[in-house]
Every structure is written in structure tokens, then in C-alpha cells.
Short mmCIF file of C-alpha atoms in Angstrom, two decimals:
data_model
loop_
_atom_site.label_atom_id
_atom_site.label_comp_id
_atom_site.label_asym_id
_atom_site.label_seq_id
_atom_site.Cartn_x
_atom_site.Cartn_y
_atom_site.Cartn_z
CA UNK A 15 22.23 -8.56 9.68
CA UNK A 16 20.35 -5.37 10.50
CA UNK A 17 20.02 -6.42 14.15
CA UNK A 18 23.74 -7.26 14.33
CA UNK A 19 24.64 -3.96 12.68
CA UNK A 20 22.50 -1.91 15.09
CA UNK A 21 23.90 -3.83 18.07
CA UNK A 22 27.48 -3.14 17.01
CA UNK A 23 26.62 0.51 16.34
CA UNK A 24 25.21 0.90 19.85
CA UNK A 25 28.30 -0.71 21.38
CA UNK A 26 30.58 1.57 19.35
CA UNK A 27 28.71 4.72 20.34
CA UNK A 28 28.80 3.75 24.02
CA UNK A 29 32.51 2.98 23.97
CA UNK A 30 33.34 6.18 22.13
CA UNK A 31 31.22 8.31 24.47
CA UNK A 32 32.93 6.86 27.53
CA UNK A 33 36.44 7.21 26.10
CA UNK A 34 36.35 10.50 24.19
CA UNK A 35 35.00 12.89 26.81
CA UNK A 36 37.55 12.08 29.56
CA UNK A 37 40.44 12.27 27.07
CA UNK A 38 39.39 15.67 25.73
CA UNK A 39 38.53 17.14 29.11
CA UNK A 40 41.91 16.03 30.48
CA UNK A 41 43.64 17.85 27.61
CA UNK A 42 41.49 20.97 27.93
CA UNK A 43 40.34 21.05 31.58
CA UNK A 44 39.08 24.65 31.42
CA UNK A 45 36.98 24.09 28.30
CA UNK A 46 34.83 21.14 29.35
CA UNK A 47 31.60 22.90 28.47
CA UNK A 48 32.78 23.76 24.97
CA UNK A 49 34.10 20.24 24.40
CA UNK A 50 30.85 18.52 25.38
CA UNK A 51 28.74 21.01 23.43
CA UNK A 52 30.94 20.62 20.37
CA UNK A 53 30.64 16.83 20.53
CA UNK A 54 26.86 17.10 20.65
CA UNK A 55 27.02 19.70 17.88
CA UNK A 56 28.89 17.27 15.63
CA UNK A 57 26.42 14.55 16.57
CA UNK A 58 23.46 16.75 15.65
CA UNK A 59 25.16 17.82 12.40
CA UNK A 60 24.88 14.22 11.24
CA UNK A 61 21.11 14.71 11.08
CA UNK A 62 21.48 16.97 8.03
CA UNK A 63 24.77 15.68 6.56
CA UNK A 64 23.81 11.99 6.69
CA UNK A 65 20.57 12.15 4.65
CA UNK A 66 22.19 14.26 1.93
CA UNK A 67 25.30 12.09 1.54
CA UNK A 68 23.32 8.86 1.92
CA UNK A 69 20.78 9.92 -0.70
CA UNK A 70 23.51 10.84 -3.21
CA UNK A 71 25.32 7.55 -2.68
CA UNK A 72 22.05 5.65 -3.04
CA UNK A 73 21.32 7.37 -6.35
CA UNK A 74 24.80 6.50 -7.64
CA UNK A 75 25.20 2.93 -6.39
CA UNK A 76 21.98 1.68 -4.81
CA UNK A 77 21.72 0.23 -1.30
CA UNK A 78 25.24 -1.23 -1.31
CA UNK A 79 27.28 1.95 -1.83
CA UNK A 80 26.19 3.91 1.31
CA UNK A 81 27.10 0.98 3.57
CA UNK A 82 30.43 0.44 1.80
CA UNK A 83 31.31 4.13 2.01
CA UNK A 84 30.37 4.33 5.69
CA UNK A 85 32.37 1.21 6.55
CA UNK A 86 35.52 2.42 4.80
CA UNK A 87 35.13 5.89 6.29
CA UNK A 88 34.90 4.44 9.79
CA UNK A 89 38.07 2.39 9.22
CA UNK A 90 39.91 5.60 8.31
CA UNK A 91 38.56 7.34 11.42
CA UNK A 92 39.67 4.43 13.63
CA UNK A 93 43.20 4.66 12.26
CA UNK A 94 43.30 8.42 12.78
CA UNK A 95 41.98 8.06 16.34
CA UNK A 96 44.60 5.42 17.14
CA UNK A 97 47.36 7.71 15.88
CA UNK A 98 46.16 10.99 17.38
CA UNK A 99 44.76 9.89 20.76
CA UNK A 100 47.20 10.66 23.64
CA UNK A 101 48.58 7.49 25.18
CA UNK A 102 48.22 7.00 28.92
CA UNK A 103 49.59 3.89 30.66
CA UNK A 104 49.10 3.77 34.46
CA UNK A 105 51.52 1.84 36.59
CA UNK A 106 50.63 -1.53 38.12
CA UNK A 107 49.77 -0.12 41.57
CA UNK A 108 47.33 2.37 40.04
CA UNK A 109 45.70 -0.39 38.00
CA UNK A 110 45.18 -2.58 41.09
CA UNK A 111 43.74 0.34 43.02
CA UNK A 112 41.30 1.23 40.26
CA UNK A 113 40.15 -2.35 39.88
CA UNK A 114 39.31 -2.61 43.56
CA UNK A 115 37.56 0.74 43.98
CA UNK A 116 36.15 1.99 40.66
CA UNK A 117 33.11 -0.29 40.43
CA UNK A 118 31.94 0.25 44.01
CA UNK A 119 32.71 3.94 43.69
CA UNK A 120 30.59 4.21 40.55
CA UNK A 121 27.62 2.41 42.11
CA UNK A 122 27.87 4.59 45.20
CA UNK A 123 28.01 7.73 43.06
CA UNK A 124 25.00 6.74 40.95
CA UNK A 125 22.89 6.01 44.05
CA UNK A 126 23.26 9.54 45.43
CA UNK A 127 19.79 11.20 45.48
CA UNK A 128 21.09 14.40 43.92
CA UNK A 129 22.74 12.49 41.08
CA UNK A 130 19.56 10.48 40.46
CA UNK A 131 17.50 13.68 40.28
CA UNK A 132 19.93 15.27 37.83
CA UNK A 133 19.76 12.22 35.53
CA UNK A 134 15.99 12.54 35.02
CA UNK A 135 16.08 15.27 32.33
CA UNK A 136 18.78 13.37 30.47
CA UNK A 137 16.69 10.21 30.70
CA UNK A 138 13.70 12.06 29.26
CA UNK A 139 15.77 13.45 26.39
CA UNK A 140 17.00 9.96 25.48
CA UNK A 141 13.49 8.45 25.59
CA UNK A 142 12.06 11.23 23.42
CA UNK A 143 14.93 10.88 20.96
CA UNK A 144 14.43 7.13 20.70
CA UNK A 145 10.67 7.50 20.25
CA UNK A 146 11.05 10.14 17.55
CA UNK A 147 13.62 8.06 15.69
CA UNK A 148 11.18 5.16 15.69
CA UNK A 149 7.96 6.75 14.46
CA UNK A 150 8.16 10.51 13.93
CA UNK A 151 8.92 10.18 10.21
CA UNK A 152 5.82 7.99 9.80
CA UNK A 153 3.69 10.53 11.65
CA UNK A 154 5.03 13.38 9.51
CA UNK A 155 4.40 11.41 6.33
CA UNK A 156 0.79 10.74 7.31
CA UNK A 157 0.05 14.21 8.72
CA UNK A 158 1.74 16.44 6.14
CA UNK A 159 1.72 14.04 3.18
CA UNK A 160 5.49 14.17 2.77
CA UNK A 161 7.55 11.39 1.23
CA UNK A 162 10.63 10.07 2.99
CA UNK A 163 13.06 12.28 1.08
CA UNK A 164 11.28 15.41 2.33
CA UNK A 165 11.46 14.12 5.91
CA UNK A 166 15.22 14.61 5.69
CA UNK A 167 14.69 18.38 5.63
CA UNK A 168 12.92 18.23 9.00
CA UNK A 169 15.70 16.22 10.62
CA UNK A 170 18.17 18.55 8.92
CA UNK A 171 16.58 21.58 10.57
CA UNK A 172 16.74 19.73 13.89
CA UNK A 173 20.44 19.07 13.47
CA UNK A 174 21.42 22.49 12.13
CA UNK A 175 19.75 24.28 15.04
CA UNK A 176 21.91 22.88 17.81
CA UNK A 177 25.01 22.53 15.65
CA UNK A 178 25.25 26.31 15.41
CA UNK A 179 24.04 26.82 18.97
CA UNK A 180 26.60 24.41 20.50
CA UNK A 181 29.47 26.94 20.78
CA UNK A 182 27.15 29.39 22.55
CA UNK A 183 26.03 26.78 25.10
CA UNK A 184 29.61 25.69 25.63
CA UNK A 185 30.82 29.24 26.18
CA UNK A 186 28.01 29.97 28.66
CA UNK A 187 28.84 26.83 30.64
CA UNK A 188 32.59 27.47 30.68
CA UNK A 189 32.01 30.97 32.03
CA UNK A 190 30.09 29.70 35.04
CA UNK A 191 26.45 30.06 33.97
CA UNK A 192 25.53 26.41 33.47
CA UNK A 193 22.48 26.69 35.74
CA UNK A 194 20.73 29.21 33.47
CA UNK A 195 20.44 27.05 30.30
CA UNK A 196 19.90 23.92 32.40
CA UNK A 197 16.92 25.34 34.30
CA UNK A 198 15.30 26.82 31.19
CA UNK A 199 15.76 23.66 29.11
CA UNK A 200 14.58 21.33 31.89
CA UNK A 201 11.45 23.40 32.47
CA UNK A 202 10.45 23.84 28.81
CA UNK A 203 11.54 20.59 27.17
CA UNK A 204 8.42 18.56 28.23
CA UNK A 205 6.12 21.00 26.41
CA UNK A 206 7.69 20.50 22.97
CA UNK A 207 6.46 16.93 22.51
CA UNK A 208 2.65 17.35 22.95
CA UNK A 209 2.86 20.37 20.65
CA UNK A 210 3.22 17.90 17.78
CA UNK A 211 -0.37 16.77 18.35
CA UNK A 212 -1.98 20.19 17.82
CA UNK A 213 0.29 21.61 15.11
CA UNK A 214 -1.08 21.27 11.61
CA UNK A 215 1.28 23.70 9.91
CA UNK A 216 4.54 22.20 8.67
CA UNK A 217 6.48 25.42 9.33
CA UNK A 218 5.32 25.64 12.95
CA UNK A 219 6.00 21.91 13.36
CA UNK A 220 9.60 22.44 12.22
CA UNK A 221 9.98 25.40 14.61
CA UNK A 222 8.70 23.30 17.52
CA UNK A 223 11.03 20.46 16.56
CA UNK A 224 13.97 22.88 16.41
CA UNK A 225 13.15 24.17 19.91
CA UNK A 226 13.17 20.55 21.07
CA UNK A 227 16.63 20.28 19.55
CA UNK A 228 17.80 23.32 21.50
CA UNK A 229 16.48 22.07 24.84
CA UNK A 230 17.59 18.44 24.41
CA UNK A 231 21.05 19.44 23.21
CA UNK A 232 21.47 21.87 26.08
CA UNK A 233 20.46 19.27 28.68
CA UNK A 234 22.79 16.68 27.14
CA UNK A 235 25.71 19.11 27.07
CA UNK A 236 25.33 20.80 30.45
CA UNK A 237 24.47 17.62 32.39
CA UNK A 238 28.05 16.40 32.20
CA UNK A 239 29.25 19.51 34.01
CA UNK A 240 26.88 18.88 36.90
CA UNK A 241 27.86 15.22 37.16
CA UNK A 242 31.55 16.12 37.16
CA UNK A 243 31.01 18.57 40.00
CA UNK A 244 28.93 16.04 41.92
CA UNK A 245 31.68 13.43 41.47
CA UNK A 246 34.24 15.95 42.74
CA UNK A 247 32.01 16.78 45.71
CA UNK A 248 31.83 13.07 46.60
CA UNK A 249 35.63 12.78 46.15
CA UNK A 250 35.57 10.27 43.30
CA UNK A 251 39.00 9.36 41.94
CA UNK A 252 38.27 10.30 38.30
CA UNK A 253 35.26 12.66 38.19
CA UNK A 254 35.25 13.18 34.42
CA UNK A 255 35.41 9.46 33.69
CA UNK A 256 32.70 8.76 36.27
CA UNK A 257 30.43 11.42 34.75
CA UNK A 258 30.99 10.34 31.16
CA UNK A 259 30.26 6.68 31.96
CA UNK A 260 27.03 7.67 33.67
CA UNK A 261 25.91 9.86 30.76
CA UNK A 262 26.78 7.17 28.22
CA UNK A 263 24.76 4.56 30.14
CA UNK A 264 21.75 6.84 30.42
CA UNK A 265 21.87 8.01 26.83
CA UNK A 266 22.13 4.57 25.22
CA UNK A 267 19.67 2.80 27.54
CA UNK A 268 17.07 5.59 27.42
CA UNK A 269 17.13 5.70 23.62
CA UNK A 270 16.56 1.97 23.56
CA UNK A 271 13.61 2.34 25.94
CA UNK A 272 12.21 5.20 23.86
CA UNK A 273 12.47 3.33 20.56
CA UNK A 274 11.11 0.00 21.82
CA UNK A 275 8.48 0.91 24.44
CA UNK A 276 7.39 4.45 23.54
CA UNK A 277 8.10 4.12 19.83
CA UNK A 278 6.80 0.60 19.28
CA UNK A 279 4.77 -1.07 22.03
CA UNK A 280 2.69 1.82 23.40
CA UNK A 281 1.64 3.28 20.01
CA UNK A 282 0.37 -0.18 19.07
CA UNK A 283 -1.57 -0.58 22.32
CA UNK A 284 -2.74 3.06 22.44
CA UNK A 285 -2.06 5.66 19.75
CA UNK A 286 0.98 7.78 19.03
CA UNK A 287 -0.88 10.87 20.31
CA UNK A 288 -1.78 9.15 23.59
CA UNK A 289 1.79 7.94 23.93
CA UNK A 290 2.99 11.53 23.56
CA UNK A 291 0.65 12.58 26.37
CA UNK A 292 1.96 9.77 28.59
CA UNK A 293 5.52 10.85 27.88
CA UNK A 294 4.57 14.47 28.54
CA UNK A 295 3.26 13.54 31.99
CA UNK A 296 6.36 11.53 32.87
CA UNK A 297 8.78 14.19 31.61
CA UNK A 298 6.89 16.95 33.47
CA UNK A 299 7.12 15.06 36.77
CA UNK A 300 10.82 14.38 36.15
CA UNK A 301 11.43 18.05 35.36
CA UNK A 302 9.70 19.19 38.56
CA UNK A 303 11.78 16.78 40.65
CA UNK A 304 15.01 18.01 39.08
CA UNK A 305 14.10 21.68 39.47
CA UNK A 306 13.16 21.17 43.12
CA UNK A 307 16.45 19.40 43.80
CA UNK A 308 18.36 22.17 42.04
CA UNK A 309 16.60 24.71 44.21
CA UNK A 310 17.32 22.72 47.37
CA UNK A 311 21.00 22.45 46.40
CA UNK A 312 21.07 26.22 45.85
CA UNK A 313 22.00 25.78 42.19
CA UNK A 314 19.87 28.77 41.17
CA UNK A 315 21.96 31.27 43.14
CA UNK A 316 25.37 29.79 42.46
CA UNK A 317 27.31 30.41 39.29
CA UNK A 318 27.51 26.66 39.17
CA UNK A 319 30.49 25.08 37.44
CA UNK A 320 32.57 28.22 37.63
CA UNK A 321 36.23 27.98 36.71
CA UNK A 322 37.18 28.14 40.37
CA UNK A 323 36.62 24.46 41.11
#
């Protein structure tokens, strides 16, 4: 049942990610940066809301009550989404055209060298997130002698950090300065993971983890803006949909890779510390490739993703 539940959860997250971003960006075309940042902010807020609510429900009703509450709550959200989501029904000619061109167009867009290079930081963020979800709580428990209830405070700090930072990142992106947070986050994100190995103070560990939240959230939020602009540059029919599908594919697949390979297989074959070093090397190479491509594309000098599209 757990495997079925996690499979359905992954499918739901992927479908929602693909559907929600294009709908919202079509409604608010000049606030794409704020929309994407807000969505990631709400996602990160679950890191500190979920453990608190789940723990209270567990105390009241045991293992059954949290799952019952979550299931009923999701049913209510589905009904609200069905009522509130704007309805769009293309005509038959538009449907036929999209069927014949969208798949080839997507594959052609993904194979562009610039697009591939810009996906590397997002891929790294997903792998790191999946790895941390798999074994970071165990490492914290062994290193700092914390029980599982105290681990919730660490993930809470991780979530709170970007939740409050999300509007700032969104505002910066919408005002044409997407390259600044993207370059900084891409360059510094690889160095947050090996810091876990040397840190023996819980406070400093939390600070390092919060910085990782800032960089990973920024990359996840700003990446969509670059992909939209790349899709527009290659004259794709629906740039926002194309970009959101690509991000959803990368995010879900990379988290699966991070949880299974870097969070399960490699720590068993090596150690968790060695696995962090391996991931640090890969993420550093990916970051250098992305930064070099950004420099070649003149992204440093441009106020990239300005409102004048």
C-alpha cells in the first residue's frame, strides 16, 4: 500500500505541476516570477506545517487519523480546483494541430544545447532533495542524537526560510533581474551539501541547511523563466506549457534518482559522506557548465526576462 500511495502521490504532483503553472501564468502574464516563487513557497511551507499537523493528529488518533484527514482534505481541494479553475476548450482544428506538432516540438526543444545546460542546476536540486529526504533525518539522528520529533524543527527551518523569501525572489525576477539570483544560486548551491560532513554544531548545520533551501528554491523558481524565454526564442506554440512540462519532468525524475541511487544504493556501497562528495563533484561540474553557457549567451549583461518580451 505504501508503494501504491507514493506512486499515486508522484503522479498527482507531476500532473498538478504541469497544469497549474500554465493556467496561472496565462491569467497573470506579467507576474510569472511571483507565481512560480509563490508556488514553491507554498511547497516549502509544507515542510514546517506538515510535521506539526501530522504529529497532533497522530497523538489524537494514531496512524489512521493523519491519512484520513489528508485524504478528505485533498478531496475538498479537488472540488475547489474544479470549480475555480478557468475553463478553456480549444476548437477541433487547434486540437488536431497540437496533436501533430506538440510532441515533436517538445523533443526538439529539450534537445537544444542551451536548454540542456540550463536544466543541470535544476537536476542537481532534485537529486539533492531526493537524497536528503531519504537519509538526512537518519544522519541527523546519529550525529546530533536527536529523535525524530526534533528532526521536524530542522525541516521546518528549511521550509520557513524560502517561504518568506519567495515573494522577494518573485519580485526580483518580474522586474528583469532573474540572472542575478540564478547565477549566485547556481554557483553556491554545490557547496552546501559537503558542509554537512564537517559541521558538528546543530545551529550551524541548520544555517547551512537553510542556505541550501534559499539556493534550491531560487533555482527552481527562476529556471521556469529561462525555459519560457528559450521556448519563445525557438518559436514554440505554448512556451509556458512547454517550460512547465520540462520542469515537472526534471523535478520528479531527479528526486526519484536522488532518493533511490544517492539516498539508498550509494550510501550502502560507500558511505553517506562519500556519497555527498560524489554529489558535490557532479553538481560542481554541472554548475560550471551552466555558468559558462550563461556567459556565452550573454545572460550576465542582459536584464534577462525583462517585461519587454
